[in-house]
Short mmCIF file of C-alpha atoms and ligand atoms in Angstrom, two decimals:
data_model
loop_
_atom_site.label_atom_id
_atom_site.label_comp_id
_atom_site.label_asym_id
_atom_site.label_seq_id
_atom_site.Cartn_x
_atom_site.Cartn_y
_atom_site.Cartn_z
CA MET W 1 23.58 156.32 173.52
CA ILE W 2 26.65 154.80 174.57
CA TYR W 3 27.66 151.77 172.60
CA LEU W 4 29.38 149.05 175.11
CA ASP W 5 28.50 146.01 173.22
CA SER W 6 31.36 145.95 170.16
CA ALA W 7 32.41 142.41 171.36
CA ALA W 8 28.89 141.14 169.92
CA SER W 9 29.00 143.42 166.63
CA TYR W 10 31.03 146.29 165.80
CA PRO W 11 29.27 149.50 164.46
CA LEU W 12 29.93 149.69 160.55
CA LEU W 13 33.02 151.88 160.00
CA PRO W 14 32.03 154.67 157.64
CA GLU W 15 34.60 154.00 155.06
CA VAL W 16 33.02 150.63 155.19
CA LYS W 17 29.73 151.96 154.45
CA ILE W 18 30.86 153.99 151.70
CA SER W 19 32.64 151.18 149.81
CA LEU W 20 29.44 148.98 150.26
CA MET W 21 27.26 151.78 148.81
CA LYS W 22 29.32 151.82 145.94
CA ALA W 23 30.06 148.13 145.47
CA PHE W 24 26.56 147.25 145.72
CA GLU W 25 25.97 150.18 142.62
CA GLU W 26 29.10 148.89 140.67
CA CYS W 27 30.08 145.48 141.33
CA TYR W 28 26.75 143.73 141.15
CA ALA W 29 27.50 141.03 138.66
CA ASN W 30 28.06 137.79 139.49
CA SER W 31 31.81 136.79 139.67
CA ALA W 32 31.61 133.50 138.13
CA SER W 33 30.16 135.00 134.93
CA SER W 34 32.97 135.64 131.96
CA HIS W 35 31.73 139.27 130.86
CA LEU W 36 33.49 142.22 131.78
CA LEU W 37 31.72 142.99 134.88
CA GLY W 38 31.55 139.37 136.07
CA THR W 39 35.51 139.57 135.60
CA LYS W 40 36.02 142.63 137.36
CA ALA W 41 33.97 141.49 140.38
CA LEU W 42 36.03 138.28 140.36
CA LEU W 43 39.12 140.37 140.55
CA GLU W 44 37.74 142.42 143.12
CA THR W 45 36.98 139.58 145.55
CA ASN W 46 40.53 137.77 144.77
CA MET W 47 42.09 141.07 145.72
CA ILE W 48 40.79 140.65 148.90
CA ARG W 49 41.25 136.98 149.30
CA GLU W 50 44.80 138.13 148.90
CA GLN W 51 44.64 140.87 151.26
CA LEU W 52 43.55 138.60 154.31
CA ALA W 53 45.71 135.75 153.05
CA ASP W 54 48.74 138.31 153.55
CA MET W 55 47.68 139.35 156.89
CA ILE W 56 48.00 136.15 158.40
CA GLY W 57 50.70 134.75 156.31
CA ALA W 58 48.63 132.26 154.27
CA TYR W 59 47.91 131.62 150.53
CA PRO W 60 44.97 133.23 148.91
CA SER W 61 43.68 129.65 147.77
CA GLU W 62 43.71 128.62 151.68
CA ILE W 63 40.93 131.10 152.18
CA VAL W 64 37.10 130.56 151.45
CA PHE W 65 34.61 133.40 152.35
CA THR W 66 31.72 132.29 154.43
CA SER W 67 28.67 134.16 155.90
CA GLY W 68 30.50 134.35 159.32
CA ALA W 69 32.69 133.16 162.16
CA THR W 70 29.66 130.83 162.72
CA GLU W 71 29.42 129.35 159.19
CA SER W 72 33.35 129.18 159.48
CA ASN W 73 33.59 127.17 162.59
CA ASN W 74 30.95 124.79 161.02
CA ILE W 75 32.81 124.34 157.73
CA ALA W 76 36.04 123.80 160.33
CA PHE W 77 34.45 120.80 162.13
CA LYS W 78 31.97 119.46 159.41
CA SER W 79 34.03 119.81 156.20
CA LEU W 80 37.10 117.82 157.30
CA LEU W 81 35.41 115.38 160.09
CA LEU W 82 32.51 114.18 157.79
CA SER W 83 34.57 113.62 154.91
CA THR W 84 35.02 109.61 154.15
CA SER W 85 38.99 109.87 154.70
CA SER W 86 38.45 110.90 158.17
CA LYS W 87 38.70 108.07 160.52
CA LYS W 88 39.51 109.13 164.05
CA LYS W 89 36.41 109.97 166.16
CA HIS W 90 37.92 112.44 169.36
CA VAL W 91 37.75 115.90 169.06
CA VAL W 92 38.69 118.66 171.68
CA ILE W 93 37.09 121.99 172.66
CA SER W 94 37.55 124.32 175.39
CA ALA W 95 34.59 125.18 177.79
CA MET W 96 34.92 128.74 176.66
CA GLU W 97 33.96 128.31 173.02
CA HIS W 98 31.67 130.57 171.24
CA LYS W 99 28.07 128.91 171.62
CA CYS W 100 28.07 127.73 168.03
CA ILE W 101 30.99 125.40 168.53
CA PHE W 102 29.00 123.28 171.53
CA ALA W 103 25.90 123.23 168.90
CA ILE W 104 28.10 121.40 166.00
CA CYS W 105 29.71 119.33 169.03
CA ASP W 106 25.94 118.23 169.68
CA PHE W 107 25.50 117.37 166.24
CA LEU W 108 28.77 115.39 165.60
CA LYS W 109 27.89 113.33 169.12
CA ASP W 110 25.03 112.15 166.90
CA GLN W 111 27.47 111.23 163.95
CA GLY W 112 29.36 109.12 166.37
CA PHE W 113 32.06 111.44 167.77
CA SER W 114 33.40 111.91 171.05
CA ILE W 115 33.91 115.33 172.63
CA SER W 116 36.39 116.54 175.40
CA ILE W 117 36.01 119.96 177.18
CA VAL W 118 38.98 121.65 178.48
CA MET W 119 38.51 123.84 181.28
CA PRO W 120 40.11 127.20 181.57
CA ASN W 121 42.77 128.21 184.70
CA LYS W 122 41.46 130.54 187.26
CA HIS W 123 42.94 133.34 184.83
CA GLY W 124 40.10 132.44 182.27
CA VAL W 125 43.15 130.68 179.96
CA ILE W 126 42.94 127.65 178.09
CA ASP W 127 46.96 125.90 179.18
CA ALA W 128 48.20 123.75 176.65
CA SER W 129 48.99 121.14 179.20
CA SER W 130 45.04 121.02 179.92
CA VAL W 131 45.13 120.18 176.16
CA SER W 132 47.86 117.86 176.09
CA ASP W 133 46.00 115.95 179.06
CA VAL W 134 43.41 114.87 177.01
CA LEU W 135 44.85 114.27 173.68
CA THR W 136 44.30 110.49 172.65
CA GLU W 137 45.41 108.18 169.70
CA ASP W 138 42.07 108.63 168.19
CA THR W 139 42.12 112.71 168.41
CA VAL W 140 41.37 114.12 165.03
CA LEU W 141 40.83 117.61 165.66
CA VAL W 142 41.46 120.29 168.58
CA SER W 143 39.39 123.72 168.45
CA ILE W 144 40.48 126.36 170.79
CA MET W 145 39.31 130.10 170.87
CA HIS W 146 42.05 132.74 170.29
CA VAL W 147 40.51 135.44 172.20
CA ASN W 148 37.45 134.52 174.30
CA ASN W 149 34.53 136.80 173.75
CA GLU W 150 33.07 137.26 177.00
CA LEU W 151 36.55 138.04 178.95
CA GLY W 152 39.25 139.15 176.15
CA THR W 153 41.57 136.54 177.81
CA VAL W 154 44.08 135.33 175.17
CA ASN W 155 44.78 131.92 174.76
CA PRO W 156 48.52 130.27 174.03
CA ILE W 157 47.40 129.18 170.60
CA ALA W 158 51.07 128.81 169.29
CA GLU W 159 51.85 126.77 172.05
CA ILE W 160 48.97 124.46 171.83
CA GLY W 161 49.23 124.61 167.62
CA LYS W 162 52.77 122.97 168.28
CA LEU W 163 51.34 120.28 170.57
CA CYS W 164 48.75 119.28 167.82
CA PHE W 165 51.63 119.48 165.13
CA LYS W 166 53.57 117.31 166.73
CA LYS W 167 50.81 114.80 167.09
CA GLY W 168 49.51 115.25 163.57
CA ILE W 169 46.37 116.30 165.02
CA LEU W 170 44.11 119.20 163.23
CA PHE W 171 43.90 122.65 165.17
CA HIS W 172 40.99 124.97 164.58
CA SER W 173 40.89 128.52 166.36
CA ASP W 174 38.16 130.64 166.17
CA ALA W 175 39.53 134.09 165.71
CA ALA W 176 36.41 136.26 165.39
CA GLN W 177 37.17 138.03 168.55
CA SER W 178 41.04 138.82 167.89
CA PHE W 179 41.46 139.16 164.10
CA GLY W 180 42.19 143.07 163.32
CA LYS W 181 42.87 143.57 167.19
CA THR W 182 46.22 141.36 167.53
CA SER W 183 48.43 140.14 165.23
CA ILE W 184 47.80 136.45 163.63
CA HIS W 185 50.33 134.38 161.51
CA VAL W 186 49.07 130.93 160.83
CA ASP W 187 52.35 129.25 160.66
CA ASP W 188 53.62 130.81 163.49
CA MET W 189 50.70 129.83 165.86
CA ASN W 190 50.68 126.18 163.68
CA VAL W 191 46.98 126.52 163.04
CA ASP W 192 45.14 124.10 160.12
CA LEU W 193 42.03 126.46 160.30
CA MET W 194 40.89 129.61 161.49
CA SER W 195 38.09 131.29 161.47
CA PHE W 196 37.11 135.27 160.81
CA SER W 197 34.00 137.38 160.77
CA GLY W 198 33.78 140.77 159.35
CA HIS W 199 31.08 142.65 161.75
CA LYS W 200 33.47 142.59 164.65
CA ILE W 201 35.66 144.87 162.81
CA GLY W 202 33.42 147.39 161.48
CA GLY W 203 32.45 145.45 158.33
CA PRO W 204 29.02 144.49 157.49
CA LYS W 205 26.88 141.40 158.74
CA GLY W 206 26.76 138.42 156.65
CA ILE W 207 30.71 138.05 155.71
CA GLY W 208 33.72 136.09 156.96
CA ALA W 209 35.88 133.86 156.13
CA ILE W 210 37.85 130.85 156.92
CA TYR W 211 41.40 129.64 156.54
CA ILE W 212 42.02 125.98 155.57
CA ARG W 213 45.70 124.91 155.40
CA ASP W 214 46.48 123.21 151.86
CA LEU W 215 43.24 123.41 151.07
CA ARG W 216 43.30 121.96 147.78
CA LYS W 217 44.93 118.93 148.99
CA ARG W 218 41.89 117.94 151.25
CA ASP W 219 39.21 115.96 150.78
CA LEU W 220 36.39 118.51 152.20
CA VAL W 221 32.83 117.44 152.41
CA PRO W 222 31.01 121.02 151.31
CA VAL W 223 28.66 122.55 153.94
CA ILE W 224 26.64 124.25 151.41
CA HIS W 225 26.30 122.10 148.17
CA GLY W 226 26.65 124.43 145.02
CA ALA W 227 27.75 125.37 142.04
CA GLY W 228 31.54 125.04 143.04
CA GLN W 229 32.07 128.48 144.21
CA GLU W 230 34.77 128.59 146.89
CA GLN W 231 36.60 125.96 145.59
CA GLY W 232 33.42 123.81 146.19
CA VAL W 233 33.54 124.09 149.92
CA ARG W 234 30.77 127.01 150.30
CA GLY W 235 28.34 127.03 147.21
CA GLY W 236 26.41 130.43 146.74
CA THR W 237 27.02 133.35 144.45
CA VAL W 238 30.05 134.76 145.99
CA ALA W 239 28.62 137.99 148.09
CA THR W 240 31.35 140.48 146.28
CA PRO W 241 29.82 143.81 147.85
CA LEU W 242 30.28 142.63 151.36
CA ILE W 243 33.69 140.96 150.55
CA ILE W 244 34.54 144.67 149.44
CA GLY W 245 33.17 146.17 152.81
CA PHE W 246 35.11 143.35 154.72
CA GLY W 247 38.24 144.27 152.69
CA VAL W 248 38.10 147.96 153.73
CA ALA W 249 37.41 147.11 157.30
CA MET W 250 40.64 144.82 157.54
CA SER W 251 42.87 147.61 156.19
CA THR W 252 41.14 150.40 158.20
CA PHE W 253 40.01 148.69 161.70
CA HIS W 254 43.60 147.73 163.16
CA LYS W 255 44.90 151.50 163.07
CA SER W 256 41.98 152.69 165.15
CA TYR W 257 42.30 150.10 167.44
CA GLN W 258 45.88 151.07 168.05
CA SER W 259 45.16 154.43 168.83
CA PHE W 260 42.07 153.22 170.98
CA GLU W 261 44.53 151.01 172.80
CA LYS W 262 46.75 153.71 173.73
CA LYS W 263 43.71 155.78 175.71
CA MET W 264 44.05 152.71 178.16
CA ILE W 265 40.04 152.85 178.73
CA ARG W 266 40.15 149.49 180.64
CA ASP W 267 42.64 151.15 183.30
CA TYR W 268 40.56 154.40 183.43
CA LEU W 269 37.35 152.61 183.90
CA VAL W 270 39.15 150.26 187.04
CA GLU W 271 40.65 153.52 188.24
CA GLN W 272 37.30 155.65 188.31
CA LEU W 273 35.28 152.56 189.61
CA SER W 274 38.00 152.43 192.79
CA ASN W 275 37.64 156.05 193.30
CA ALA W 276 33.96 155.88 193.34
CA GLY W 277 34.08 153.28 196.09
CA VAL W 278 32.08 150.82 193.60
CA GLU W 279 32.70 147.08 194.77
CA PHE W 280 34.20 144.99 191.72
CA ILE W 281 35.98 142.19 190.54
CA ILE W 282 37.82 141.78 187.02
CA ASN W 283 37.03 138.29 185.31
CA GLY W 284 39.93 137.18 183.37
CA SER W 285 43.46 138.33 183.19
CA ASN W 286 45.87 139.57 180.57
CA THR W 287 43.06 140.37 178.06
CA LEU W 288 42.74 142.58 175.04
CA ALA W 289 42.22 146.29 175.46
CA HIS W 290 38.43 146.13 174.09
CA ILE W 291 36.74 143.67 176.66
CA ILE W 292 36.31 143.92 180.56
CA SER W 293 33.94 141.12 182.10
CA LEU W 294 33.22 142.96 185.46
CA SER W 295 31.26 141.65 188.47
CA LEU W 296 29.43 144.14 190.39
CA PRO W 297 28.23 141.97 193.76
CA LYS W 298 26.98 144.96 195.56
CA THR W 299 24.99 146.61 192.61
CA ASN W 300 21.50 146.51 191.93
CA ILE W 301 21.56 145.03 188.28
CA GLY W 302 18.17 145.21 187.59
CA VAL W 303 18.22 149.01 188.45
CA LEU W 304 21.53 149.50 186.72
CA VAL W 305 20.00 147.88 183.38
CA ARG W 306 16.38 149.33 183.83
CA ASP W 307 17.30 152.85 184.50
CA ASN W 308 20.06 152.99 181.46
CA GLU W 309 18.38 151.58 178.92
CA GLN W 310 18.51 154.65 176.87
CA ALA W 311 21.56 155.71 177.77
CA PHE W 312 23.77 152.32 177.53
CA CYS W 313 24.12 149.43 175.42
CA LEU W 314 25.23 146.98 178.11
CA ALA W 315 25.56 143.33 177.77
CA GLN W 316 25.13 140.90 180.75
CA GLY W 317 26.86 137.94 179.49
CA SER W 318 27.51 137.37 176.19
CA ALA W 319 24.86 138.23 173.33
CA CYS W 320 23.64 134.94 172.53
CA SER W 321 23.10 134.06 176.38
CA SER W 322 21.98 137.66 177.74
CA LYS W 323 18.46 137.03 176.88
CA GLU W 324 18.21 133.20 178.33
CA ILE W 325 17.65 132.97 181.83
CA GLU W 326 20.60 130.47 181.61
CA ALA W 327 23.60 131.83 183.26
CA SER W 328 26.79 132.54 180.94
CA HIS W 329 28.57 128.69 180.14
CA VAL W 330 32.08 131.00 180.33
CA LEU W 331 31.51 132.51 183.96
CA MET W 332 30.32 128.89 184.98
CA ALA W 333 33.51 127.74 183.75
CA LEU W 334 35.55 130.17 185.62
CA GLY W 335 33.72 128.71 188.72
CA LEU W 336 31.58 131.71 189.25
CA SER W 337 27.97 131.03 190.85
CA ARG W 338 24.81 131.58 189.33
CA GLU W 339 24.42 134.75 191.77
CA GLU W 340 27.71 135.88 190.56
CA ALA W 341 27.20 135.53 187.16
CA GLU W 342 24.04 137.15 187.30
CA HIS W 343 26.10 140.38 188.28
CA THR W 344 28.33 140.15 185.96
CA PHE W 345 28.65 142.70 182.94
CA ARG W 346 30.72 142.07 179.42
CA ILE W 347 31.46 145.75 178.92
CA SER W 348 33.22 145.93 175.15
CA PHE W 349 34.39 149.30 173.80
CA THR W 350 34.54 150.84 170.41
CA ASN W 351 37.63 152.54 169.27
CA ASP W 352 36.05 156.01 169.67
CA ILE W 353 34.74 155.89 173.30
CA GLN W 354 35.72 158.99 175.41
CA LYS W 355 36.51 158.80 179.03
CA THR W 356 33.84 160.90 179.71
CA ASP W 357 31.47 157.98 178.21
CA ILE W 358 33.24 156.09 181.05
CA ASP W 359 32.63 158.52 183.86
CA SER W 360 28.70 158.30 182.88
CA LEU W 361 28.80 154.67 183.26
CA VAL W 362 30.84 154.88 186.52
CA ALA W 363 28.22 157.16 187.69
CA SER W 364 25.33 154.95 186.80
CA ILE W 365 27.14 151.88 188.57
CA LYS W 366 27.65 153.85 191.79
CA LYS W 367 23.79 155.13 191.84
CA ALA W 368 22.68 151.46 191.51
CA LYS W 369 24.49 150.50 194.56
CA LYS W 370 22.25 147.83 196.84
C1 LIG F 401 30.95 136.80 167.27
C2 LIG F 401 31.39 135.79 167.41
C3 LIG F 401 31.14 134.46 166.58
C4 LIG F 401 30.04 134.37 165.82
O1 LIG F 401 30.43 135.15 164.34
P1 LIG F 401 29.61 135.45 163.45
O2 LIG F 401 30.08 135.93 162.22
O3 LIG F 401 28.46 136.57 163.90
O4 LIG F 401 28.69 134.08 162.87
C5 LIG F 401 31.75 133.28 166.68
N1 LIG F 401 32.90 133.21 167.93
C6 LIG F 401 33.41 134.62 168.50
C7 LIG F 401 34.52 134.23 169.06
C8 LIG F 401 32.52 135.67 168.45
O5 LIG F 401 33.03 136.81 169.07
#
């Protein structure tokens, strides 16, 4: 089976698996307990808090561990906006955000917030000027993802961050798809809030983090009310083993991603498709190396998917929307027709993908010609 859906979830790295098994055996104590094993668990989690903070140019006190990017996104919006000190009621997002952002905004609308949705340019990128155009005196938060999970396109986060900073508007960025793959620095990017996920870089599912600038000085509403864990923002016993696994993923993923980038697999796929005489369109430009969104107008998608179920894990659109009849909101925002969207695949590679895997994929695509 060739796995081509790493943007939905990356397979657990072998090093992470070993660390998880060891942590589940040895680091089972509650990190809030004052005995020796509890202290050990606390030290372990704080080491990884520090590691993540170092990677992104933040302070460890500004990192909260969560269950993943969805929860981090929830905290980014709700913890800040639902606190009593927040008077402004206008929020700006982009049309290419992860589905969970739209769900959060629907909830906020019911709480009296108004939402502006910025469209991408034809390259699948959110221009800073389009964000600037919709800012008002009432804007409290802007949220624009770093790298899009369907196209792999990279948004100009530093530029948008600067704009928000100048106007005193909070800026959040969902970095689930970029973390570990491209460099992130919260000061250089002028972000106040940033979301991370463990399972997009070979860590376990159910662990992620959020960066909150000056966390201690803020008036935050907990998204999970609990016994004061994670500075009161996120209740529940801290998931020490998962955090340890996340830490190993953080320290190992990037190196293998860099060797993956050198293989230029995306270029190889494009070249082989051309050689095979397959008609295709690439959606989005200047993308990260692990994602390619391909429209195949002359391919029988039903046949391609059905005949190769056992051979490839291929996603039509993104994981969250592929099982629905509804077309991808990202492709719609790019201006694709429903028909074109139906003929589009989001292919996302693991770091160990081989050129022979691509050869098999291209052969299958060629065979499914209409
Ligand atoms: C996967 C993904 C999420 C959701 O992350 P979870 O950790 O699974 O909650 C959010 N945003 C983006 C951009 C993603 O790719």
